[in-house]
Amino acid sequence: MTIAAAGLVDHAWWLGSRSAGILAYVLLSLSVVLGIAMATRSAPTKFRPALRTAHARIALIALAALAAHGLMLLGDAWLHPGLAGILVPFALDYQPFWTGIGICAGYLTIALSLSYYVRRWVGPRRWRSAHRLIPVAWLMATGHVLGAGSDAGALWLQVPLAATVGSVALMLAYRWTGSRAPRPATPGRPSRPAPRARPMRPVRSTR
């Protein structure tokens, strides 16, 4: 294999990893949007089962793309991260802060996404409380994409980034401002009017 061909192969590992990482980020953003839509009940009732299924499947595909993003870096002879570089936060020499943030975001995303399947044992209330950290993982992933990518200034990347950041920001603002339609009150039985108090008769004097 010539030097040019070897360099092309090494660059292909980087491109493949970068593409998988961007795909994982876009899918994570979409999953966050769908999750907030379910939490705020902004979707029509008839679409909620399909929305829940799409939310779960997109999250799983995002995890698969995230795994591919890290594993493909092992073939990059220029970066040469090793297992420690892709598993241990802030251990990689290349952009250690932003790559470390990305690894932490990956761990947090994996833990919170898979917690859906053990929510019965964790408890619904605890699971919902922990699941609210998903936007934190998404924000960390956004910093990783912008800080660790050599193509962060490219237009082809800025356009999907702007679309995903704008969508998630709008949904989060809608969630945090409490813009949720009030539930209709459950109709109950009409309450009976309280009985009128009888007037007290004057007590006659025995004198």
XYZ file of N, CA and C in Angstrom:
621
model
N 0.847 -1.200 0.000
C 0.000 0.000 0.000
C 0.880 1.247 0.000
N 0.590 2.196 -0.871
C 1.374 3.413 -0.957
C 1.084 4.319 0.236
N 1.953 5.326 0.406
C 1.777 6.261 1.515
C 0.472 7.034 1.359
N 0.153 7.421 0.108
C -1.083 8.171 -0.129
C -2.310 7.326 0.198
N -2.255 6.026 -0.187
C -3.395 5.148 0.098
C -3.542 4.913 1.596
N -2.402 4.761 2.291
C -2.456 4.573 3.735
C -3.029 5.806 4.425
N -2.622 6.977 3.952
C -3.173 8.206 4.526
C -4.663 8.335 4.278
N -5.101 7.882 3.091
C -6.527 7.933 2.772
C -7.328 7.006 3.685
N -6.771 5.820 3.990
C -7.442 4.882 4.886
C -7.537 5.457 6.293
N -6.433 6.040 6.760
C -6.458 6.649 8.086
C -7.478 7.780 8.149
N -7.538 8.574 7.092
C -8.504 9.667 7.047
C -9.929 9.128 6.985
N -10.122 7.972 6.373
C -11.458 7.376 6.287
C -11.960 6.983 7.673
N -11.083 6.507 8.537
C -11.490 6.188 9.901
C -11.971 7.447 10.625
N -11.257 8.536 10.426
C -11.647 9.792 11.060
C -12.986 10.274 10.508
N -13.146 10.219 9.190
C -14.402 10.659 8.587
C -15.568 9.781 9.044
N -15.338 8.471 9.109
C -16.393 7.581 9.564
C -16.785 7.856 11.006
N -15.790 8.072 11.856
C -16.076 8.379 13.255
C -16.802 9.709 13.396
N -16.352 10.688 12.637
C -16.987 12.007 12.707
C -18.435 11.941 12.205
N -18.656 11.205 11.132
C -20.016 11.074 10.600
C -20.931 10.374 11.601
N -20.420 9.320 12.235
C -21.224 8.612 13.235
C -21.508 9.503 14.434
N -20.536 10.317 14.815
C -20.751 11.224 15.942
C -21.804 12.275 15.638
N -21.773 12.836 14.439
C -22.776 13.839 14.064
C -24.157 13.203 13.988
N -24.219 11.976 13.445
C -25.502 11.267 13.389
C -26.040 11.016 14.798
N -25.155 10.600 15.709
C -25.580 10.373 17.093
C -26.094 11.657 17.723
N -25.441 12.779 17.439
C -25.868 14.055 18.017
C -27.227 14.485 17.473
N -27.422 14.357 16.167
C -28.706 14.747 15.570
C -29.841 13.869 16.111
N -29.582 12.564 16.220
C -30.609 11.662 16.740
C -30.885 11.936 18.212
N -29.842 12.239 18.971
C -30.046 12.601 20.380
C -30.890 13.853 20.501
N -30.625 14.828 19.646
C -31.419 16.062 19.666
C -32.872 15.773 19.333
N -33.103 14.933 18.320
C -34.466 14.578 17.958
C -35.163 13.831 19.093
N -34.425 12.954 19.758
C -34.992 12.219 20.887
C -35.364 13.164 22.023
N -34.541 14.180 22.252
C -34.848 15.169 23.297
C -36.118 15.935 22.947
N -36.246 16.334 21.699
C -37.438 17.064 21.260
C -38.687 16.213 21.445
N -38.624 14.947 21.043
C -39.774 14.059 21.197
C -40.092 13.815 22.664
N -39.054 13.680 23.478
C -39.275 13.474 24.898
C -39.958 14.658 25.563
N -39.549 15.864 25.206
C -40.183 17.052 25.783
C -41.614 17.183 25.277
N -41.831 16.818 24.016
C -43.198 16.860 23.477
C -44.116 15.917 24.244
N -43.597 14.757 24.647
C -44.410 13.848 25.437
C -44.616 14.369 26.849
N -43.560 14.945 27.433
C -43.662 15.431 28.808
C -44.630 16.595 28.931
N -44.693 17.433 27.903
C -45.582 18.589 27.948
C -46.958 18.299 27.370
N -47.151 17.068 26.873
C -48.431 16.670 26.280
C -48.851 17.615 25.143
N -47.858 18.089 24.402
C -48.161 19.007 23.305
C -48.620 18.285 22.046
N -48.391 16.972 21.984
C -48.831 16.194 20.827
C -50.261 15.712 21.049
N -51.042 15.551 19.973
C -52.397 15.007 20.121
C -52.377 13.623 20.767
N -53.427 13.294 21.467
C -53.488 12.041 22.215
C -53.318 10.820 21.311
N -53.901 10.846 20.123
C -53.842 9.674 19.248
C -52.438 9.410 18.712
N -51.574 10.421 18.741
C -50.211 10.246 18.239
C -49.219 9.876 19.344
N -49.629 9.872 20.587
C -48.685 9.664 21.679
C -48.081 8.267 21.714
N -48.837 7.194 21.448
C -48.186 5.873 21.407
C -47.103 5.775 20.334
N -47.388 6.288 19.149
C -46.381 6.275 18.085
C -45.201 7.170 18.442
N -45.476 8.277 19.121
C -44.414 9.188 19.532
C -43.511 8.518 20.562
N -44.096 7.770 21.482
C -43.316 7.061 22.499
C -42.435 5.991 21.866
N -42.981 5.269 20.895
C -42.192 4.235 20.211
C -41.043 4.857 19.417
N -41.325 5.950 18.719
C -40.277 6.616 17.944
C -39.191 7.164 18.863
N -39.590 7.704 19.982
C -38.626 8.250 20.954
C -37.664 7.164 21.433
N -38.197 5.991 21.779
C -37.355 4.904 22.276
C -36.435 4.365 21.181
N -36.953 4.191 19.973
C -36.136 3.625 18.892
C -35.056 4.592 18.434
N -35.381 5.856 18.358
C -34.377 6.847 17.953
C -33.264 6.922 18.983
N -33.618 6.798 20.260
C -32.596 6.820 21.307
C -31.656 5.627 21.171
N -32.193 4.441 20.851
C -31.343 3.262 20.675
C -30.429 3.402 19.465
N -30.947 3.955 18.371
C -30.102 4.163 17.189
C -29.012 5.183 17.492
N -29.342 6.184 18.288
C -28.347 7.185 18.681
C -27.231 6.538 19.506
N -27.580 5.597 20.375
C -26.560 4.895 21.159
C -25.669 4.048 20.263
N -26.251 3.404 19.245
C -25.449 2.618 18.308
C -24.484 3.514 17.529
N -24.972 4.671 17.092
C -24.103 5.612 16.382
C -23.021 6.156 17.305
N -23.363 6.345 18.574
C -22.373 6.813 19.550
C -21.263 5.787 19.746
N -21.641 4.505 19.826
C -20.640 3.452 19.950
C -19.744 3.394 18.714
N -20.334 3.538 17.538
C -19.547 3.538 16.304
C -18.597 4.732 16.256
N -19.047 5.853 16.780
C -18.214 7.058 16.814
C -16.925 6.815 17.589
N -17.038 6.151 18.730
C -15.839 5.890 19.521
C -14.990 4.759 18.971
N -15.621 3.682 18.531
C -14.859 2.515 18.076
C -14.084 2.793 16.793
N -14.644 3.618 15.902
C -13.944 3.915 14.659
C -12.659 4.709 14.890
N -12.604 5.407 15.996
C -11.381 6.164 16.284
C -10.196 5.250 16.572
N -10.480 4.003 16.964
C -9.385 3.075 17.240
C -8.569 2.775 15.989
N -9.171 2.927 14.810
C -8.445 2.687 13.571
C -7.691 3.881 13.035
N -7.817 5.030 13.691
C -7.150 6.242 13.229
C -5.696 6.227 13.706
N -4.766 6.012 12.758
C -3.351 5.933 13.108
C -2.788 7.286 13.522
N -3.374 8.397 13.050
C -2.862 9.717 13.433
C -3.266 10.064 14.863
N -4.519 9.838 15.201
C -4.990 10.154 16.549
C -4.511 9.100 17.541
N -4.632 7.837 17.160
C -4.167 6.712 17.969
C -4.628 6.851 19.429
N -5.934 6.826 19.665
C -6.410 7.087 21.018
C -6.234 5.911 21.974
N -6.345 4.683 21.461
C -6.347 3.540 22.355
C -7.657 3.469 23.132
N -7.851 2.393 23.863
C -9.081 2.236 24.627
C -9.212 3.304 25.706
N -8.095 3.664 26.326
C -8.151 4.692 27.369
C -8.585 6.029 26.791
N -8.183 6.324 25.577
C -8.527 7.604 24.977
C -9.997 7.762 24.672
N -10.682 6.636 24.410
C -12.105 6.734 24.092
C -13.001 6.376 25.272
N -12.412 5.839 26.343
C -13.212 5.438 27.499
C -12.973 6.301 28.737
N -11.794 6.840 28.877
C -11.448 7.623 30.070
C -11.569 9.107 29.739
N -12.403 9.844 30.438
C -12.546 11.282 30.146
C -11.245 12.042 30.376
N -10.952 12.964 29.459
C -9.820 13.892 29.535
C -8.451 13.186 29.446
N -8.438 11.925 28.968
C -7.167 11.206 28.837
C -6.556 11.350 27.451
N -7.332 11.805 26.466
C -6.840 11.933 25.091
C -6.064 13.231 24.938
N -4.954 13.157 24.218
C -4.117 14.341 24.030
C -4.781 15.380 23.118
N -5.589 14.924 22.172
C -6.242 15.840 21.232
C -7.458 16.478 21.895
N -7.441 17.808 22.010
C -8.549 18.546 22.605
C -9.055 17.845 23.874
N -8.202 17.723 24.891
C -8.573 16.891 26.052
C -9.842 17.352 26.760
N -10.061 18.675 26.827
C -11.258 19.145 27.538
C -12.526 18.778 26.782
N -12.571 19.090 25.491
C -13.791 18.868 24.719
C -14.039 17.389 24.453
N -12.966 16.610 24.275
C -13.174 15.173 24.137
C -13.617 14.562 25.461
N -13.088 15.074 26.568
C -13.524 14.591 27.877
C -14.982 14.905 28.141
N -15.401 16.110 27.746
C -16.814 16.477 27.887
C -17.685 15.538 27.045
N -17.205 15.197 25.861
C -17.967 14.296 25.002
C -18.095 12.901 25.595
N -17.017 12.396 26.200
C -17.068 11.073 26.813
C -18.029 11.079 28.005
N -17.978 12.127 28.815
C -18.911 12.238 29.945
C -20.356 12.318 29.444
N -20.565 13.065 28.364
C -21.913 13.152 27.784
C -22.366 11.796 27.279
N -21.440 11.023 26.705
C -21.790 9.686 26.226
C -22.211 8.763 27.359
N -21.444 8.770 28.448
C -21.798 7.932 29.594
C -23.154 8.337 30.171
N -23.374 9.646 30.289
C -24.637 10.120 30.854
C -25.804 9.759 29.941
N -25.598 9.880 28.640
C -26.652 9.530 27.690
C -26.982 8.042 27.736
N -25.952 7.211 27.800
C -26.172 5.763 27.854
C -26.939 5.380 29.119
N -26.499 5.923 30.249
C -27.136 5.565 31.521
C -28.593 6.016 31.557
N -28.869 7.242 31.116
C -30.231 7.756 31.182
C -31.131 7.096 30.147
N -30.594 6.773 28.988
C -31.410 6.137 27.957
C -31.789 4.708 28.348
N -30.819 3.954 28.841
C -31.095 2.568 29.207
C -31.888 2.459 30.512
N -31.916 3.524 31.291
C -32.706 3.483 32.529
C -34.197 3.348 32.240
N -34.601 3.636 31.009
C -36.002 3.483 30.637
C -36.469 2.040 30.814
N -35.562 1.096 30.590
C -35.937 -0.311 30.625
C -35.893 -0.897 32.043
N -35.431 -0.121 33.009
C -35.430 -0.582 34.407
C -36.216 0.388 35.294
N -37.078 1.172 34.689
C -37.794 2.182 35.461
C -38.747 1.557 36.475
N -39.193 0.329 36.218
C -40.088 -0.321 37.174
C -39.367 -0.643 38.474
N -38.086 -0.994 38.361
C -37.312 -1.300 39.557
C -36.780 -0.025 40.222
N -36.450 0.974 39.414
C -35.964 2.237 39.975
C -37.096 3.011 40.637
N -38.263 2.938 40.029
C -39.397 3.713 40.509
C -39.696 4.848 39.537
N -40.964 5.036 39.181
C -41.290 6.076 38.193
C -40.837 7.466 38.610
N -40.989 7.805 39.896
C -40.616 9.152 40.325
C -39.111 9.377 40.223
N -38.318 8.418 40.663
C -36.864 8.558 40.573
C -36.411 8.565 39.120
N -37.067 7.723 38.300
C -36.676 7.676 36.897
C -36.947 9.012 36.209
N -38.099 9.606 36.476
C -38.410 10.903 35.869
C -37.439 11.985 36.345
N -37.081 11.945 37.615
C -36.134 12.935 38.132
C -34.774 12.802 37.459
N -34.314 11.559 37.292
C -33.023 11.339 36.629
C -33.098 11.671 35.147
N -34.234 11.405 34.519
C -34.376 11.629 33.080
C -34.331 13.113 32.724
N -34.548 13.974 33.699
C -34.472 15.406 33.433
C -33.046 15.879 33.176
N -32.068 15.007 33.399
C -30.676 15.349 33.108
C -30.316 15.145 31.646
N -31.240 14.602 30.855
C -30.969 14.407 29.431
C -30.577 15.714 28.735
N -31.275 16.853 28.984
C -30.817 18.103 28.363
C -29.397 18.485 28.746
N -28.960 18.108 29.959
C -27.575 18.381 30.358
C -26.611 17.576 29.486
N -26.929 16.300 29.277
C -26.093 15.473 28.397
C -26.090 16.026 26.978
N -27.254 16.489 26.515
C -27.328 17.070 25.171
C -26.473 18.331 25.068
N -26.497 19.174 26.103
C -25.700 20.403 26.085
C -24.207 20.079 26.079
N -23.805 19.080 26.846
C -22.405 18.652 26.834
C -22.011 18.108 25.468
N -22.914 17.360 24.844
C -22.630 16.836 23.504
C -22.487 17.963 22.487
N -23.285 19.016 22.653
C -23.168 20.172 21.757
C -21.801 20.820 21.878
N -21.334 20.976 23.121
C -19.990 21.519 23.319
C -18.921 20.636 22.713
N -19.095 19.329 22.802
C -18.128 18.394 22.215
C -18.078 18.514 20.698
N -19.243 18.614 20.070
C -19.290 18.728 18.610
C -18.602 20.006 18.152
N -18.841 21.092 18.857
C -18.267 22.375 18.455
C -16.790 22.498 18.818
N -16.407 21.935 19.962
C -15.041 22.118 20.434
C -14.039 21.109 19.921
N -14.472 19.864 19.707
C -13.534 18.815 19.313
C -13.474 18.587 17.818
N -14.393 19.159 17.064
C -14.422 18.921 15.622
C -13.594 19.927 14.853
N -12.795 19.426 13.932
C -11.994 20.326 13.099
C -12.842 21.018 12.040
N -14.074 20.539 11.824
C -14.951 21.112 10.805
C -16.125 21.852 11.438
N -15.962 22.315 12.667
C -17.057 23.001 13.359
C -17.454 24.298 12.658
N -16.532 24.891 11.910
C -16.843 26.127 11.211
C -17.399 25.933 9.818
N -17.547 24.690 9.369
C -18.061 24.415 8.025
C -19.568 24.640 7.970
N -20.021 25.145 6.847
C -21.440 25.463 6.699
C -22.301 24.212 6.758
N -21.813 23.104 6.190
C -22.604 21.876 6.152
C -22.868 21.339 7.566
N -22.007 21.711 8.526
C -22.217 21.297 9.903
C -22.985 22.347 10.698
N -22.763 23.602 10.382
C -23.445 24.671 11.113
C -24.952 24.656 10.875
N -25.374 24.267 9.667
C -26.816 24.259 9.367
C -27.564 23.238 10.233
N -27.155 21.945 10.263
C -27.876 21.015 11.147
C -27.706 21.359 12.623
N -26.560 21.926 12.989
C -26.373 22.339 14.383
C -27.356 23.432 14.763
N -27.517 24.412 13.883
C -28.452 25.498 14.160
C -29.876 24.979 14.252
N -30.223 24.040 13.375
C -31.577 23.489 13.395
C -31.836 22.699 14.668
N -30.892 21.851 15.075
C -31.084 21.043 16.271
C -31.050 21.888 17.535
N -30.096 22.804 17.619
C -30.016 23.660 18.811
C -31.262 24.528 18.936
N -31.731 25.068 17.816
C -32.937 25.893 17.857
C -34.157 25.097 18.277
N -34.296 23.870 17.761
C -35.457 23.045 18.097
C -35.456 22.664 19.570
N -34.310 22.210 20.063
C -34.235 21.808 21.464
C -34.416 23.011 22.378
N -33.831 24.151 22.019
C -33.957 25.347 22.856
C -35.407 25.799 22.953
N -36.139 25.755 21.843
C -37.552 26.142 21.869
C -38.375 25.200 22.739
N -38.119 23.897 22.617
C -38.868 22.939 23.418
C -38.523 23.064 24.896
N -37.262 23.305 25.212
C -36.877 23.485 26.609
C -37.502 24.756 27.190
N -37.530 25.822 26.392
C -38.166 27.055 26.859
C -39.655 26.837 27.103
N -40.280 26.078 26.219
C -41.697 25.758 26.381
C -41.926 24.935 27.641
N -40.997 24.047 27.920
C -41.103 23.198 29.109
C -40.886 23.997 30.389
N -39.838 24.818 30.412
C -39.460 25.514 31.643
C -40.379 26.677 31.986
N -41.011 27.254 30.968
C -41.922 28.362 31.256
C -43.289 27.871 31.701
N -43.485 26.558 31.732
C -44.739 26.006 32.205
C -45.891 26.212 31.254
N -45.575 26.342 29.943
C -46.633 26.537 28.946
C -47.282 25.203 28.637
N -48.102 24.785 29.560
C -48.777 23.502 29.427
C -50.262 23.709 29.618
N -51.021 23.172 28.698
C -52.456 23.359 28.768
C -53.009 22.706 30.019
N -53.829 23.392 30.791
C -54.366 22.792 32.004
C -55.312 21.662 31.680
N -55.264 20.652 32.495
C -56.146 19.517 32.292
C -57.570 19.901 32.686
N -58.552 19.448 31.920
C -59.930 19.756 32.292
C -60.287 19.088 33.607
N -61.043 19.801 34.400
C -61.435 19.266 35.695
C -62.381 18.096 35.503
N -62.212 17.092 36.318
C -63.065 15.907 36.222
C -64.445 16.247 36.765
N -65.478 16.082 35.935
C -66.808 16.425 36.428
C -67.234 15.484 37.543
N -67.749 16.040 38.602
C -68.193 15.248 39.741
C -69.670 15.467 39.992
N -70.164 14.826 40.993
C -71.553 14.986 41.335
C -71.804 16.368 41.913
N -72.915 16.980 41.544
C -73.187 18.299 42.112
C -73.393 18.192 43.616
N -72.743 19.090 44.292
C -72.834 19.063 45.749
C -74.193 19.575 46.198
N -74.730 18.942 47.221
C -76.010 19.345 47.753
C -75.849 20.616 48.585
N -76.832 21.498 48.488
C -76.720 22.707 49.304
C -76.800 22.367 50.776
N -76.029 23.109 51.549
C -76.011 22.868 52.987
C -77.368 23.220 53.577
N -77.851 22.413 54.505
C -79.152 22.717 55.112
C -79.119 24.018 55.890
N -80.214 24.711 55.769
C -80.303 25.981 56.480
C -80.438 25.742 57.984
N -79.795 26.600 58.730
C -79.875 26.489 60.184
C -81.231 26.991 60.668
N -81.832 26.214 61.522
C -83.113 26.618 62.071
C -82.931 27.728 63.106
N -83.836 28.700 63.077
C -83.705 29.774 64.079
C -83.964 29.242 65.476
N -83.184 29.704 66.415
C -83.320 29.271 67.800
C -84.531 29.935 68.441
N -85.319 29.132 69.110
C -86.498 29.673 69.807
C -86.061 30.356 71.112
N -86.705 31.427 71.406
C -86.339 32.110 72.662
C -86.721 31.269 73.854
N -85.867 31.243 74.848
C -86.106 30.464 76.065
C -87.016 31.261 76.995
N -88.132 30.640 77.372
C -89.069 31.320 78.251
C -88.567 31.305 79.694
N -88.813 32.407 80.332
C -88.379 32.507 81.724
C -89.382 31.797 82.614
N -88.900 31.052 83.609
C -89.760 30.334 84.551
C -90.204 31.189 85.731
N -89.676 32.364 85.793
C -90.053 33.241 86.892
C -91.425 33.852 86.642
